[in-house]
Coordinates of C-alpha atoms and ligand atoms in Angstrom, one line a residue:
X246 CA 14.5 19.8 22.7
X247 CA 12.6 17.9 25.1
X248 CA 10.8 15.2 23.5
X249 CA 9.0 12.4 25.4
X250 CA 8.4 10.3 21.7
X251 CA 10.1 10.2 18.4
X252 CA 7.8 9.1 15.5
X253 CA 10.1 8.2 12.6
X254 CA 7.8 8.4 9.1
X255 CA 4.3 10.6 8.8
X256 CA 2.6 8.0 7.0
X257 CA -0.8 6.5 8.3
X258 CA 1.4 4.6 10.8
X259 CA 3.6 7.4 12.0
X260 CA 0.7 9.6 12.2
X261 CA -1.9 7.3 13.8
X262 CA 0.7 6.7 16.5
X263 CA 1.6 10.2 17.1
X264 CA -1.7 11.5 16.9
X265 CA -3.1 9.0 19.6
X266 CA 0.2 9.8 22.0
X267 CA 0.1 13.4 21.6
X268 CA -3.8 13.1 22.8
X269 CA -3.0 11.3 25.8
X270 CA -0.6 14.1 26.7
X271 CA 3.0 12.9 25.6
X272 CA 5.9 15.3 24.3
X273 CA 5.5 14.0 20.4
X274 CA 8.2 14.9 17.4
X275 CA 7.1 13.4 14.0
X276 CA 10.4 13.5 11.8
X277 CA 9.4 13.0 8.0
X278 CA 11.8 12.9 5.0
X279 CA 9.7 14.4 3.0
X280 CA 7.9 18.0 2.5
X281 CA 4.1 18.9 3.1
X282 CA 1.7 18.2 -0.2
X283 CA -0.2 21.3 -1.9
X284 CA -3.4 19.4 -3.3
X285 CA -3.9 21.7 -5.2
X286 CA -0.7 22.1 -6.9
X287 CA -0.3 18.1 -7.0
X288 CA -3.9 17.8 -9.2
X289 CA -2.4 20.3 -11.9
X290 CA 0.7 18.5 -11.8
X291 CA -1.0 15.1 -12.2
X292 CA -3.2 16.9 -15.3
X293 CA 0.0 18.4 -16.5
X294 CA 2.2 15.2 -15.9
X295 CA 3.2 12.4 -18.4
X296 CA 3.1 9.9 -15.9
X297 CA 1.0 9.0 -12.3
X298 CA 4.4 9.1 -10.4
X299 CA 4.7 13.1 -11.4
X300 CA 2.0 14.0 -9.1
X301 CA 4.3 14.5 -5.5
X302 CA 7.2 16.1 -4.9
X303 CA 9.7 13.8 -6.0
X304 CA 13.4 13.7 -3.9
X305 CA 16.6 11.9 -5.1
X306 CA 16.2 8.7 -2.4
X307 CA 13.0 6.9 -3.6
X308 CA 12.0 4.7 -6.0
X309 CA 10.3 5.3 -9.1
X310 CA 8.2 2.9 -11.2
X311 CA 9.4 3.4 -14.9
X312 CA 13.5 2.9 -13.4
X313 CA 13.6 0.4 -10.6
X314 CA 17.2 0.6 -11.0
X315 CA 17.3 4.1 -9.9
X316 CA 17.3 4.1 -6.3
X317 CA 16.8 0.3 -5.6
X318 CA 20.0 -2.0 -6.9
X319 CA 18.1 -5.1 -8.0
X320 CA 19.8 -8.5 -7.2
X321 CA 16.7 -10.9 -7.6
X322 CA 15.3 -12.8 -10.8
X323 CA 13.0 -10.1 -11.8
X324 CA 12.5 -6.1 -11.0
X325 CA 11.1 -5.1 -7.9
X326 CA 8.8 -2.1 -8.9
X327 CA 7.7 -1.5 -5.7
X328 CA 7.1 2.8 -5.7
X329 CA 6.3 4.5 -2.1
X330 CA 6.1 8.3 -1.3
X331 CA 8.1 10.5 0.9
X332 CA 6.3 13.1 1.6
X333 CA 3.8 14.5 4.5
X334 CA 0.7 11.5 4.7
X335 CA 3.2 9.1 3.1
X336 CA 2.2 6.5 0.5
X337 CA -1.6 7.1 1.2
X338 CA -1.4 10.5 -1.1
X339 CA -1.0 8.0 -4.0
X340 CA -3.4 4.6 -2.5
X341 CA -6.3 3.6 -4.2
X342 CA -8.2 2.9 -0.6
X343 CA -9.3 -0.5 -0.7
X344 CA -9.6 -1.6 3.1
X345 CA -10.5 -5.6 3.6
X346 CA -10.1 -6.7 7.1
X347 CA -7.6 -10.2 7.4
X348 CA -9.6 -13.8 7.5
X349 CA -8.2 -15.4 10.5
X350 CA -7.0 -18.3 8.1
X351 CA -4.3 -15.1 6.6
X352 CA -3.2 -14.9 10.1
X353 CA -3.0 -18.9 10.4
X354 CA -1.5 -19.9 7.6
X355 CA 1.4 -22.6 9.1
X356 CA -1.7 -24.2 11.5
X357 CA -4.0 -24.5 9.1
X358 CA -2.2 -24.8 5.6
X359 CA 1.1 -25.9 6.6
X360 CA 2.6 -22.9 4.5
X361 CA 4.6 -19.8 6.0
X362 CA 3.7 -18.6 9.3
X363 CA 1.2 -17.9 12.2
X364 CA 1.3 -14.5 13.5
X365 CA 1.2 -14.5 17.4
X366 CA -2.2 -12.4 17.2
X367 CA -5.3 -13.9 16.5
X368 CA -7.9 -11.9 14.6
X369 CA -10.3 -11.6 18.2
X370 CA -6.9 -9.6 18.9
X371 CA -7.7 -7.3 16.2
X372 CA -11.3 -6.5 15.8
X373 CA -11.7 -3.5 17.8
X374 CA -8.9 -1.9 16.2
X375 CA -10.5 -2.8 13.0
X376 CA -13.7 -1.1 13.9
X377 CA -12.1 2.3 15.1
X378 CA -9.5 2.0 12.0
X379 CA -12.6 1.9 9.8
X380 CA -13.9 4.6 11.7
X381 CA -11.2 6.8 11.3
X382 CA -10.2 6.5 8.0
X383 CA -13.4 6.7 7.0
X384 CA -14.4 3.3 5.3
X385 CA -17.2 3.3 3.4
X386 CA -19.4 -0.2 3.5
X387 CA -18.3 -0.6 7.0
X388 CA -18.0 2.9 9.2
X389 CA -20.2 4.7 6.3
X390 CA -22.9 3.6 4.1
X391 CA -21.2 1.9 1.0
X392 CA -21.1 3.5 -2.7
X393 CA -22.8 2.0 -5.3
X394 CA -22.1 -0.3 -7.4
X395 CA -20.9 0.9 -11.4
X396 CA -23.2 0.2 -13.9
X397 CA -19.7 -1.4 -15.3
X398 CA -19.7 -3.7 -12.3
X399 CA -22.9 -4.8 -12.6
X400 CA -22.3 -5.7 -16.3
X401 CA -19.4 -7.8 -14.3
X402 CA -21.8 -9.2 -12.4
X403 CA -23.9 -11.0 -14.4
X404 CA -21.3 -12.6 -16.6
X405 CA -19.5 -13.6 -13.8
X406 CA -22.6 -15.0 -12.2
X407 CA -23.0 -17.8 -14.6
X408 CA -19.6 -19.3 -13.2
X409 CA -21.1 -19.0 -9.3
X410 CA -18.7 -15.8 -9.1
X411 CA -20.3 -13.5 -6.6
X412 CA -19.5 -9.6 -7.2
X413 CA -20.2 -7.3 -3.8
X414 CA -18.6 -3.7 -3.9
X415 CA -15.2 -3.9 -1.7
X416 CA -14.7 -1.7 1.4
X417 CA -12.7 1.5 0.6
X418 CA -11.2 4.6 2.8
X419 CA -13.5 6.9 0.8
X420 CA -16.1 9.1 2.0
X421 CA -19.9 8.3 0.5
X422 CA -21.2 10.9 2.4
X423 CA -19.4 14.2 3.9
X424 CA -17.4 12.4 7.4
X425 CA -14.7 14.3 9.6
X426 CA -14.5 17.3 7.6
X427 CA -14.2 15.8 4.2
X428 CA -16.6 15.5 1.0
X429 CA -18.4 12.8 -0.3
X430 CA -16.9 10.9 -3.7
X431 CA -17.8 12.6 -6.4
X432 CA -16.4 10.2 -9.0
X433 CA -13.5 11.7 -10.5
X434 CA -12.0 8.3 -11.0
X435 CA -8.6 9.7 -10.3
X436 CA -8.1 8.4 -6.8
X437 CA -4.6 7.0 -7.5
X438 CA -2.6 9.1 -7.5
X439 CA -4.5 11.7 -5.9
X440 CA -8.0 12.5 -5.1
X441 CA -8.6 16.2 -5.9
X442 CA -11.3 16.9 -2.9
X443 CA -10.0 14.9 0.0
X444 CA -13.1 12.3 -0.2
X445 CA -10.5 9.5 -0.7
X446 CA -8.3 9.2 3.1
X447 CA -4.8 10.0 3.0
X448 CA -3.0 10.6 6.0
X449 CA -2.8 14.4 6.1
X450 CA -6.0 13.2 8.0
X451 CA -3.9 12.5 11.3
X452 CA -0.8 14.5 10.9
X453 CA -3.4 17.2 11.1
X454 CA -5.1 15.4 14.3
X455 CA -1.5 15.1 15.6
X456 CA -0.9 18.5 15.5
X457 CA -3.9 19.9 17.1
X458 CA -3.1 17.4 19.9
X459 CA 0.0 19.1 20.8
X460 CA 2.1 16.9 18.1
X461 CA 5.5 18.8 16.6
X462 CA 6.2 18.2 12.8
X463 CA 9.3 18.7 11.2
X464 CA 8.8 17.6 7.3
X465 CA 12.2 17.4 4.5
X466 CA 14.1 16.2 7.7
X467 CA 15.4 12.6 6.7
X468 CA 16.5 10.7 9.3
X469 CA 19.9 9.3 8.8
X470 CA 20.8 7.0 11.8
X471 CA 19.6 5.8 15.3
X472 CA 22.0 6.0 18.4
X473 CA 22.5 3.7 21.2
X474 CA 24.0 3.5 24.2
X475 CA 23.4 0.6 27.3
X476 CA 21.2 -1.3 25.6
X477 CA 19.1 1.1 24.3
X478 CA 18.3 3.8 21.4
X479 CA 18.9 7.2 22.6
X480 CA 18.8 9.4 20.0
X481 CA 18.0 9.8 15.8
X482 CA 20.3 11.4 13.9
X483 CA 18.8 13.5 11.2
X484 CA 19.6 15.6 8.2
X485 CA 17.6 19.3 9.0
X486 CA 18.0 22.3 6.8
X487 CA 21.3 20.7 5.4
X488 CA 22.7 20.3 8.8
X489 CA 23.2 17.2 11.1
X490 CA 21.0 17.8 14.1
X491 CA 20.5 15.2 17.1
X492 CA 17.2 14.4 18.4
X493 CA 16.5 12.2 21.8
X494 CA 13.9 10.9 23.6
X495 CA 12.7 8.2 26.0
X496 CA 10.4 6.3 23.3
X497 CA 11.3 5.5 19.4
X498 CA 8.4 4.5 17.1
X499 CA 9.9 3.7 13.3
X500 CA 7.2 3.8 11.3
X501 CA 9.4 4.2 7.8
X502 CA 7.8 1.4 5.8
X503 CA 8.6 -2.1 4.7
X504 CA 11.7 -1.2 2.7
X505 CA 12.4 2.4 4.6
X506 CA 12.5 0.7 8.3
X507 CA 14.5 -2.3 7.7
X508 CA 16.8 -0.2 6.0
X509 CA 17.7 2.0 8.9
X510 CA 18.0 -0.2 11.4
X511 CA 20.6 -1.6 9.5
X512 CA 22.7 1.0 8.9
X513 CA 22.2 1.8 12.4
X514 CA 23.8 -1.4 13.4
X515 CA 20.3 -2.3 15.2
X516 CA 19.4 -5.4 13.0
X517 CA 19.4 -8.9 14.3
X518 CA 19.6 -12.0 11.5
X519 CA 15.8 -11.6 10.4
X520 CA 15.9 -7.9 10.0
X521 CA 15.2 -7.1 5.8
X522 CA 13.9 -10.6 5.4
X523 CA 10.4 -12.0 4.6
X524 CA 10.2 -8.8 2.0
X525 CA 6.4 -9.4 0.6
X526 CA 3.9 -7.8 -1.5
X527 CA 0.6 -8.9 -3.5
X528 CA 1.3 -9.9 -7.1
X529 CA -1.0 -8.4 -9.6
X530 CA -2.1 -9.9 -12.5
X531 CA -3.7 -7.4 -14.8
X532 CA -6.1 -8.2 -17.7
X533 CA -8.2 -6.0 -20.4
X534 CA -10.6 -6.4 -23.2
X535 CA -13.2 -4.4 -24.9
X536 CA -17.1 -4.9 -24.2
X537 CA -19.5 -5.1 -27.7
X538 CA -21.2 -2.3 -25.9
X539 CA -20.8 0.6 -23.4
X540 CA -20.2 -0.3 -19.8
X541 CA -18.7 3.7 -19.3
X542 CA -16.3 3.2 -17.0
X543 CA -13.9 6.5 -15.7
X544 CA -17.8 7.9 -13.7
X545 CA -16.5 6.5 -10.2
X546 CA -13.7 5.5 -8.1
X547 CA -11.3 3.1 -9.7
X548 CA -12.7 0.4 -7.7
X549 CA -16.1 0.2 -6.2
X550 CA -16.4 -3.7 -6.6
X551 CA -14.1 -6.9 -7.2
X552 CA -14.9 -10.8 -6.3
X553 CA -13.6 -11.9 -2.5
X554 CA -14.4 -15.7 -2.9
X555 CA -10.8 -16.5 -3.8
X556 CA -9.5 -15.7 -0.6
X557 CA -9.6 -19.1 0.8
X558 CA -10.2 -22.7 1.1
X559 CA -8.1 -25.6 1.1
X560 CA -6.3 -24.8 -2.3
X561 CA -4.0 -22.4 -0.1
X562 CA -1.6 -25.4 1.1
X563 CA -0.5 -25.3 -2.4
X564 CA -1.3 -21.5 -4.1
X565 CA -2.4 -18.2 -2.9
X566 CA -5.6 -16.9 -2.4
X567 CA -6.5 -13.7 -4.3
X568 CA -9.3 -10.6 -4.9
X569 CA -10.3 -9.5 -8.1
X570 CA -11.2 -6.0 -8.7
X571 CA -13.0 -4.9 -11.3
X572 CA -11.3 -1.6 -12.9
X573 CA -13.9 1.4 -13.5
X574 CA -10.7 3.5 -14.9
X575 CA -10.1 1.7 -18.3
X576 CA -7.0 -0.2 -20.4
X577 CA -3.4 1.1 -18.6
X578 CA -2.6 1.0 -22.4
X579 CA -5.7 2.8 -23.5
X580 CA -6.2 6.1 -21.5
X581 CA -8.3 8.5 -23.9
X582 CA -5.2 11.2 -25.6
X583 CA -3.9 7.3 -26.6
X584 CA -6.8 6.3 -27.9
X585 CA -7.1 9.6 -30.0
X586 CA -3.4 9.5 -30.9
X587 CA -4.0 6.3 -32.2
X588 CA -6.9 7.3 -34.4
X589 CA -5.4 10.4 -36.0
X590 CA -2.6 8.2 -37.3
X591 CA -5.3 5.9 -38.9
X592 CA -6.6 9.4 -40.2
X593 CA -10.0 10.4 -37.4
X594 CA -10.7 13.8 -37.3
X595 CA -12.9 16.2 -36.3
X596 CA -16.4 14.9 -35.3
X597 CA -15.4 11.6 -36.6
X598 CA -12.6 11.3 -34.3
X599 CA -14.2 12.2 -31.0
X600 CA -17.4 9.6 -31.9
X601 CA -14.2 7.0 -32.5
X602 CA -12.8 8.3 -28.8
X603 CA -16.2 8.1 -26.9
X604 CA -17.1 4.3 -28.8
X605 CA -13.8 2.9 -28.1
X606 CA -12.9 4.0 -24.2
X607 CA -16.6 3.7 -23.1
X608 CA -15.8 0.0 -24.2
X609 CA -12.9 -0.9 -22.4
X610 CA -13.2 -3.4 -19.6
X611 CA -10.1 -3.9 -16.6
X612 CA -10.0 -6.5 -14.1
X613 CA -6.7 -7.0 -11.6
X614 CA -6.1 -10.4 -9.4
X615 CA -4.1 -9.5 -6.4
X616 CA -2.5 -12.8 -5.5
X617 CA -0.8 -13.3 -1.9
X618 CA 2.8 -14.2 -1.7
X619 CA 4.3 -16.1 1.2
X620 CA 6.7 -15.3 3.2
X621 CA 10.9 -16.1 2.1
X622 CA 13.8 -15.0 4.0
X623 CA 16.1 -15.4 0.6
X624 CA 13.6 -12.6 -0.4
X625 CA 15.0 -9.4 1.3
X626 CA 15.7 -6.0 1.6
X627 CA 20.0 -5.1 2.6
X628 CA 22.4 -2.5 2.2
X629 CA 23.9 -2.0 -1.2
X630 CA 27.4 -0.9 -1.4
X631 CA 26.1 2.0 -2.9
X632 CA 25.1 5.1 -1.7
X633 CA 22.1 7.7 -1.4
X634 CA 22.5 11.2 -1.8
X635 CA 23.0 12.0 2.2
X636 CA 25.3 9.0 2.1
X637 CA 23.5 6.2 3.7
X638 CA 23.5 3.1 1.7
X639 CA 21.0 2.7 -0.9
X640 CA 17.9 -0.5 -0.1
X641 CA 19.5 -3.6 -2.0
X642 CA 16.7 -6.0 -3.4
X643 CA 16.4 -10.0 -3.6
X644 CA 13.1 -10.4 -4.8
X645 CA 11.7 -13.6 -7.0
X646 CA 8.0 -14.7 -6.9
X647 CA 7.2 -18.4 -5.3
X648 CA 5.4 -21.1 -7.8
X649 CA 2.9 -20.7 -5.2
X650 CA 1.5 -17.3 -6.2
X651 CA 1.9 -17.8 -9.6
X652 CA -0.2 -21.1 -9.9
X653 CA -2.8 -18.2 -8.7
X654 CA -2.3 -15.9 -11.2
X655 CA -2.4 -18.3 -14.1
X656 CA -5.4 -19.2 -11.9
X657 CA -6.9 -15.6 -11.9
X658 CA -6.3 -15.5 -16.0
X659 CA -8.4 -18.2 -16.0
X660 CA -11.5 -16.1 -13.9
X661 CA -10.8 -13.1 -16.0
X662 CA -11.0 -14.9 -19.6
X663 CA -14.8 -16.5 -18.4
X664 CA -16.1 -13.3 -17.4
X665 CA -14.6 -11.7 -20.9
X666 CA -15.8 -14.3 -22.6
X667 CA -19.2 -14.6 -21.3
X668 CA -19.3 -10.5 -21.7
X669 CA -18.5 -11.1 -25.8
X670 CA -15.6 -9.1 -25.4
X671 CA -13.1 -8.6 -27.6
X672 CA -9.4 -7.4 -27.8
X673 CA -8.4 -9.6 -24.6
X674 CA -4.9 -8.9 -23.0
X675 CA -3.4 -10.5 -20.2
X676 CA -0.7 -8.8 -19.2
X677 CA 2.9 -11.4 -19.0
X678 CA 4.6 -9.4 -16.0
X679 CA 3.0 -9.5 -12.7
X680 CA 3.3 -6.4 -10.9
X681 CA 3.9 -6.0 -7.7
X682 CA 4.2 -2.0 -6.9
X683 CA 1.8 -1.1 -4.5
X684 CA 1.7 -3.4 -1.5
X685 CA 4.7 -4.3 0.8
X686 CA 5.0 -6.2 3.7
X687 CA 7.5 -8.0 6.0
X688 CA 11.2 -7.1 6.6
X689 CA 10.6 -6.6 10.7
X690 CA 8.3 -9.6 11.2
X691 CA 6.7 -9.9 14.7
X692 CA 6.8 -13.4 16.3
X693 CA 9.0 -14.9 19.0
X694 CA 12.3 -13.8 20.3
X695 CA 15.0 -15.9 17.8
X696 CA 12.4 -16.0 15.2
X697 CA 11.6 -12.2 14.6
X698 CA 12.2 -8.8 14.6
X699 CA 9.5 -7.5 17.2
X700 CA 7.2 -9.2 19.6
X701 CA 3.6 -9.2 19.8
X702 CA 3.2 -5.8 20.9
X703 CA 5.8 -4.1 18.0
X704 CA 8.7 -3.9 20.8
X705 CA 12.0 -5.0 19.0
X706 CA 13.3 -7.6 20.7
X707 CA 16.7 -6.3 21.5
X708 CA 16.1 -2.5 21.6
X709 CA 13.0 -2.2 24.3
X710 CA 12.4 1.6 23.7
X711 CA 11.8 1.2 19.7
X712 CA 8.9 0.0 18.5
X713 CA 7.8 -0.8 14.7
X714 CA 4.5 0.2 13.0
X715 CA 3.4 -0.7 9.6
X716 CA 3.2 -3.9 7.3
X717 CA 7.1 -4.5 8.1
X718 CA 6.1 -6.5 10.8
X719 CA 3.4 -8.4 9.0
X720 CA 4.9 -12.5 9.4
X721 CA 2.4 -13.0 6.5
X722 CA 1.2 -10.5 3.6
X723 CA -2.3 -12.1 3.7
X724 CA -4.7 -11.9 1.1
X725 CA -6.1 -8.3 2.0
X726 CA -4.3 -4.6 1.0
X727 CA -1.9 -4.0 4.4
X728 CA -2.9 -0.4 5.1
X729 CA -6.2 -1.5 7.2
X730 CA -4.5 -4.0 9.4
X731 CA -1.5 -1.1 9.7
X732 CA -3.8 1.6 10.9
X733 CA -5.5 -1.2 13.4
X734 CA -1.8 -2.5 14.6
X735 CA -0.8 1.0 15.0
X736 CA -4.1 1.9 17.2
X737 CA -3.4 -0.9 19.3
X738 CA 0.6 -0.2 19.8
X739 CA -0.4 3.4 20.5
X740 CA -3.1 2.7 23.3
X741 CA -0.5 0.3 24.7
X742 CA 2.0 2.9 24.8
X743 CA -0.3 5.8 26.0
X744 CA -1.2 3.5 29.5
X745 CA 2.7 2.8 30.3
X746 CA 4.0 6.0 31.4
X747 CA 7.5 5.2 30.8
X748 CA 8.8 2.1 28.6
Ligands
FAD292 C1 -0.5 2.9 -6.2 C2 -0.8 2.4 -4.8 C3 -2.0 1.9 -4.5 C4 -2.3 1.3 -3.2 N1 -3.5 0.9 -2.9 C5 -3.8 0.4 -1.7 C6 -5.1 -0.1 -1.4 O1 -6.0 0.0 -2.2 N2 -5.3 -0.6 -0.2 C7 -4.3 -0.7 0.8 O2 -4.5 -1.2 1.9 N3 -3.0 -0.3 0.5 C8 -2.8 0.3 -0.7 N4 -1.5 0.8 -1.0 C9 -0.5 0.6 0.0 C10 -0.5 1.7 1.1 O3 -0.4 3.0 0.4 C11 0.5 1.5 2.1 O4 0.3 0.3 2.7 C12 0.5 2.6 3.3 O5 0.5 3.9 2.7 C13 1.7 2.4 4.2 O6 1.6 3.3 5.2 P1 2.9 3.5 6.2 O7 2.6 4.6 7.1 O8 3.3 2.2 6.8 O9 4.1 3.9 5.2 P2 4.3 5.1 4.2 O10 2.9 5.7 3.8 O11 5.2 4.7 3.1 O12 5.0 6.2 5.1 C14 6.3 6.1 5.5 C15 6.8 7.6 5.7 O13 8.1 7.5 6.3 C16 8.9 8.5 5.7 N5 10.3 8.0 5.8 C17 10.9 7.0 5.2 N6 12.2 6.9 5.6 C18 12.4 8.0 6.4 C19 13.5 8.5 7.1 N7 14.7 7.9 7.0 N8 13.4 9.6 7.9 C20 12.2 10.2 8.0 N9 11.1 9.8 7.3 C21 11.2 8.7 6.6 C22 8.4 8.5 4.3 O14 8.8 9.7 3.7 C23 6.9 8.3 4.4 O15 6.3 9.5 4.5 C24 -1.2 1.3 -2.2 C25 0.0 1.8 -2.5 C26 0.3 2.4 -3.8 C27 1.6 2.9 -4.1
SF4_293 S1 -13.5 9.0 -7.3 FE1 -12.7 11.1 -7.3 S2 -13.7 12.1 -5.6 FE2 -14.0 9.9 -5.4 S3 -12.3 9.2 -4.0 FE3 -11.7 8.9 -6.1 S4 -10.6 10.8 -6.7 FE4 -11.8 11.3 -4.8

């Protein structure tokens, strides 16, 4: 097996990286964990399923939402729900696709706030990996014409105008017209977990592109450890058809996630003192209420539109910026079958009942705050002393949100009450726990030798054949979803790794 790179993880960071290497003519193994999704057989069993998380394939090793103590052995003051996918694409199967570029100020944040920590890139650094990342996922309002706005959102709109709140519909990886060999939206409103037609990007997209290029996959091959010898990695060891194979090559690109990555390289004995720390996500404070009249939501994406103007200003020396989106997919207590259970125990039926259904979910308004968190090391990912079913130790978590962000989500209760209010809504919930599932970040931070995990480039300091992709090396979390700013770090690793022949 004569491999020039070895691409740890198929996700959009994995397979960005081993679909641009492969195309300039290196030797490219992608080892994933995880099998190859049927879309197919995913959307009947999402329709079949009780819950989102039953769409993919689901192993032993990876967490689940409803049971963070299953795979993850909490330590910090509350849960840490994060939930990820190990499969073929990774975690962008499940996304929802929003894709904001960073603000310079998320990349400043020590300079010009005096809170967590520069990143030793500046956002001119970044651009042009923003533009072709947008071009190759496929981001509508930036590389495509945008989708329109809901006539939900626009109900938004002008209640929230009367507080100088500016709606604008939100950047998303999700095709408005037919693009690279997948359909427009058609508005099934399903796009987390899955999208049924491929509009919505997932990485399938580039483990595709890698293998055209020349790229070998090997899928349900976890990797259990890397190797090293004078100074640097030489091989992975992996689990392959229930055998221990392995693998070496010249170049090592871990691209596992921000929980996945850290992980290994500590079992591996490859962590320095910052390796697992800085674990960060985007706190999400969730709120519902009914409108006095149809706004029909669940004829769209999830999210076409939300409010950036929280993002920044001075207030960030002291809390977090944040986005609201506005929810076109209804209450997360309130889907339709529990609406209608509802009513047939209050005795609806027949005709009666489904008028009841249609009046009461055409109703229902949603609006989510994600809130930025900075950057802690006592927040952290370890080894736990217990172990995972191939018998590498299971991801311990330390995990406790900062006053910080949640000064901003009491903040973002506030925004979300006026624009109820101002609607004449009723039924108002704002949900106590904020949430914190879908975005991670740090755990490998980049930044200066003694301070970090990687440099500038995503070469670990130590190790100088392994590089890291993906928001593990993020030194803040920002106030934009990761996956954008992964896809453009891992375009700009790859093109610096393609020109050096040999590293
Ligand atoms: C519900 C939800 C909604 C989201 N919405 C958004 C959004 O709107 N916008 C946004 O920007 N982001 C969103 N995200 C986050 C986004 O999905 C992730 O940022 C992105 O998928 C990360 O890509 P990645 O390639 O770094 O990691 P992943 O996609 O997690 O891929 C890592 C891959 O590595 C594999 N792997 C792990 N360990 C090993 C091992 N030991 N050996 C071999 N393979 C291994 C895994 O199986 C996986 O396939 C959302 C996430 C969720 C869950
Ligand atoms: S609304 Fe439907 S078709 Fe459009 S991206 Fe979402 S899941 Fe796909």
């Amino acid at each position: 097996m004569d491999f020039e790179v070895v691409v740890i993880g198929s996700g959009v960071a994995g397979s960005i990286c081993a679909w641009k290497l492969a195309a300039a003519g290196r030797k490219v193994l992608m080892i994933e964990a995880g099998p190859s999704v049927d879309r197919r057989q995913a959307v009947e069993r999402f329709a079949l399923g009780e819950k989102a998380n039953d769409t993919y394939p689901m192993g032993p090793d990876q967490p689940r939402f409803h049971e963070p103590d299953r795979y993850f052995e909490q330590r910090g003051r509350e849960p840490f729900t994060a939930v990820y996918e190990k499969v073929v694409g990774g975690t962008t199967w499940h996304w929802l696709a929003t894709t904001l570029r960073f603000l310079e100020s998320d990349l400043r944040m020590k300079s010009r706030f005096g809170v967590g920590q520069d990143w030793p890139l500046r956002l001119a650094d970044l651009q042009p990996y923003y533009a072709e990342a947008e071009k190759e996922l496929g981001v509508a309002g930036a590389a495509l014409p945008p989708l329109p706005a809901t006539y939900l959102d626009q109900q938004v709109a002008l209640a929230a105008r009367k507080f100088g709140y500016r709606v604008e519909v939100l950047p998303a990886a999700r095709n408005s017209v037919d693009y690279d060999g997948r359909p427009a939206c058609r508005g099934s409103a399903t796009c987390f977990p899955i999208c049924p037609i491929g509009a919505k990007y997932d990485a399938s997209v580039h483990v595709r592109k890698a293998l055209q290029a020349g790229a070998t996959l090997w899928s349900e091959t976890p990797v259990t450890r890397l190797l090293t010898r004078d100074g640097r990695v030489t091989a992975v060891e992996c689990r392959r058809a229930g055998e221990s194979i392995q693998v070496s090559a010249p170049l090592l690109i871990l691209a596992a996630n921000a929980v996945e990555s850290p992980r290994l390289l500590l079992h591996s004995g490859l962590a320095n003192g910052w390796t697992g720390r800085f674990l960060m996500g985007m706190a999400g404070q969730v709120s519902r209420a009914l409108a006095p009249r149809p706004v029909w939501p669940f004829r769209s994406p999830q999210v076409v539109s939300g409010i950036t103007q929280f993002r920044d200003g001075p207030f960030r020396r002291s809390r977090a910026g944040f986005v609201v989106s506005i929810g076109n997919d209804g209450w997360p207590d309130g889907a339709p079958p529990m609406v209608a259970r509802q009513l047939v125990e209050r005795g609806f039926k027949g005709k009666e009942l489904q008028a009841a259904v249609r009046e009461h979910v055409s109703r229902q308004l949603l609006l989510v705050s994600n809130c930025e968190e900075l950057p802690r090391p006592e927040n952290r990912i370890s080894l736990s002393d217990q172990k995972d079913s191939l018998g590498v130790p299971r991801p311990r978590v330390h995990f406790a949100l900062s006053r910080y962000t949640l000064d901003s989500i009491d903040e973002s209760v506030l925004v979300h009450a006026r624009i109820f209010q101002e609607m004449g809504a009723s039924h108002v919930l704002h949900y106590e726990q904020a949430d914190d599932p879908a975005h991670l970040a740090g755990t490998c931070r980049m930044g200066e030798r003694g301070q970090s995990v990687v440099d500038s480039q995503l070469r670990s300091h130590e190790w100088p054949n392994l590089y890291v992709v993906g928001s593990a090396v993020f030194p803040t979390a920002g106030t934009a979803p990761p996956t954008l700013t992964v896809a453009a770090l891992a375009l700009r690793c790859a093109e610096m790794l393609a020109k050096t022949r040999s590293s």
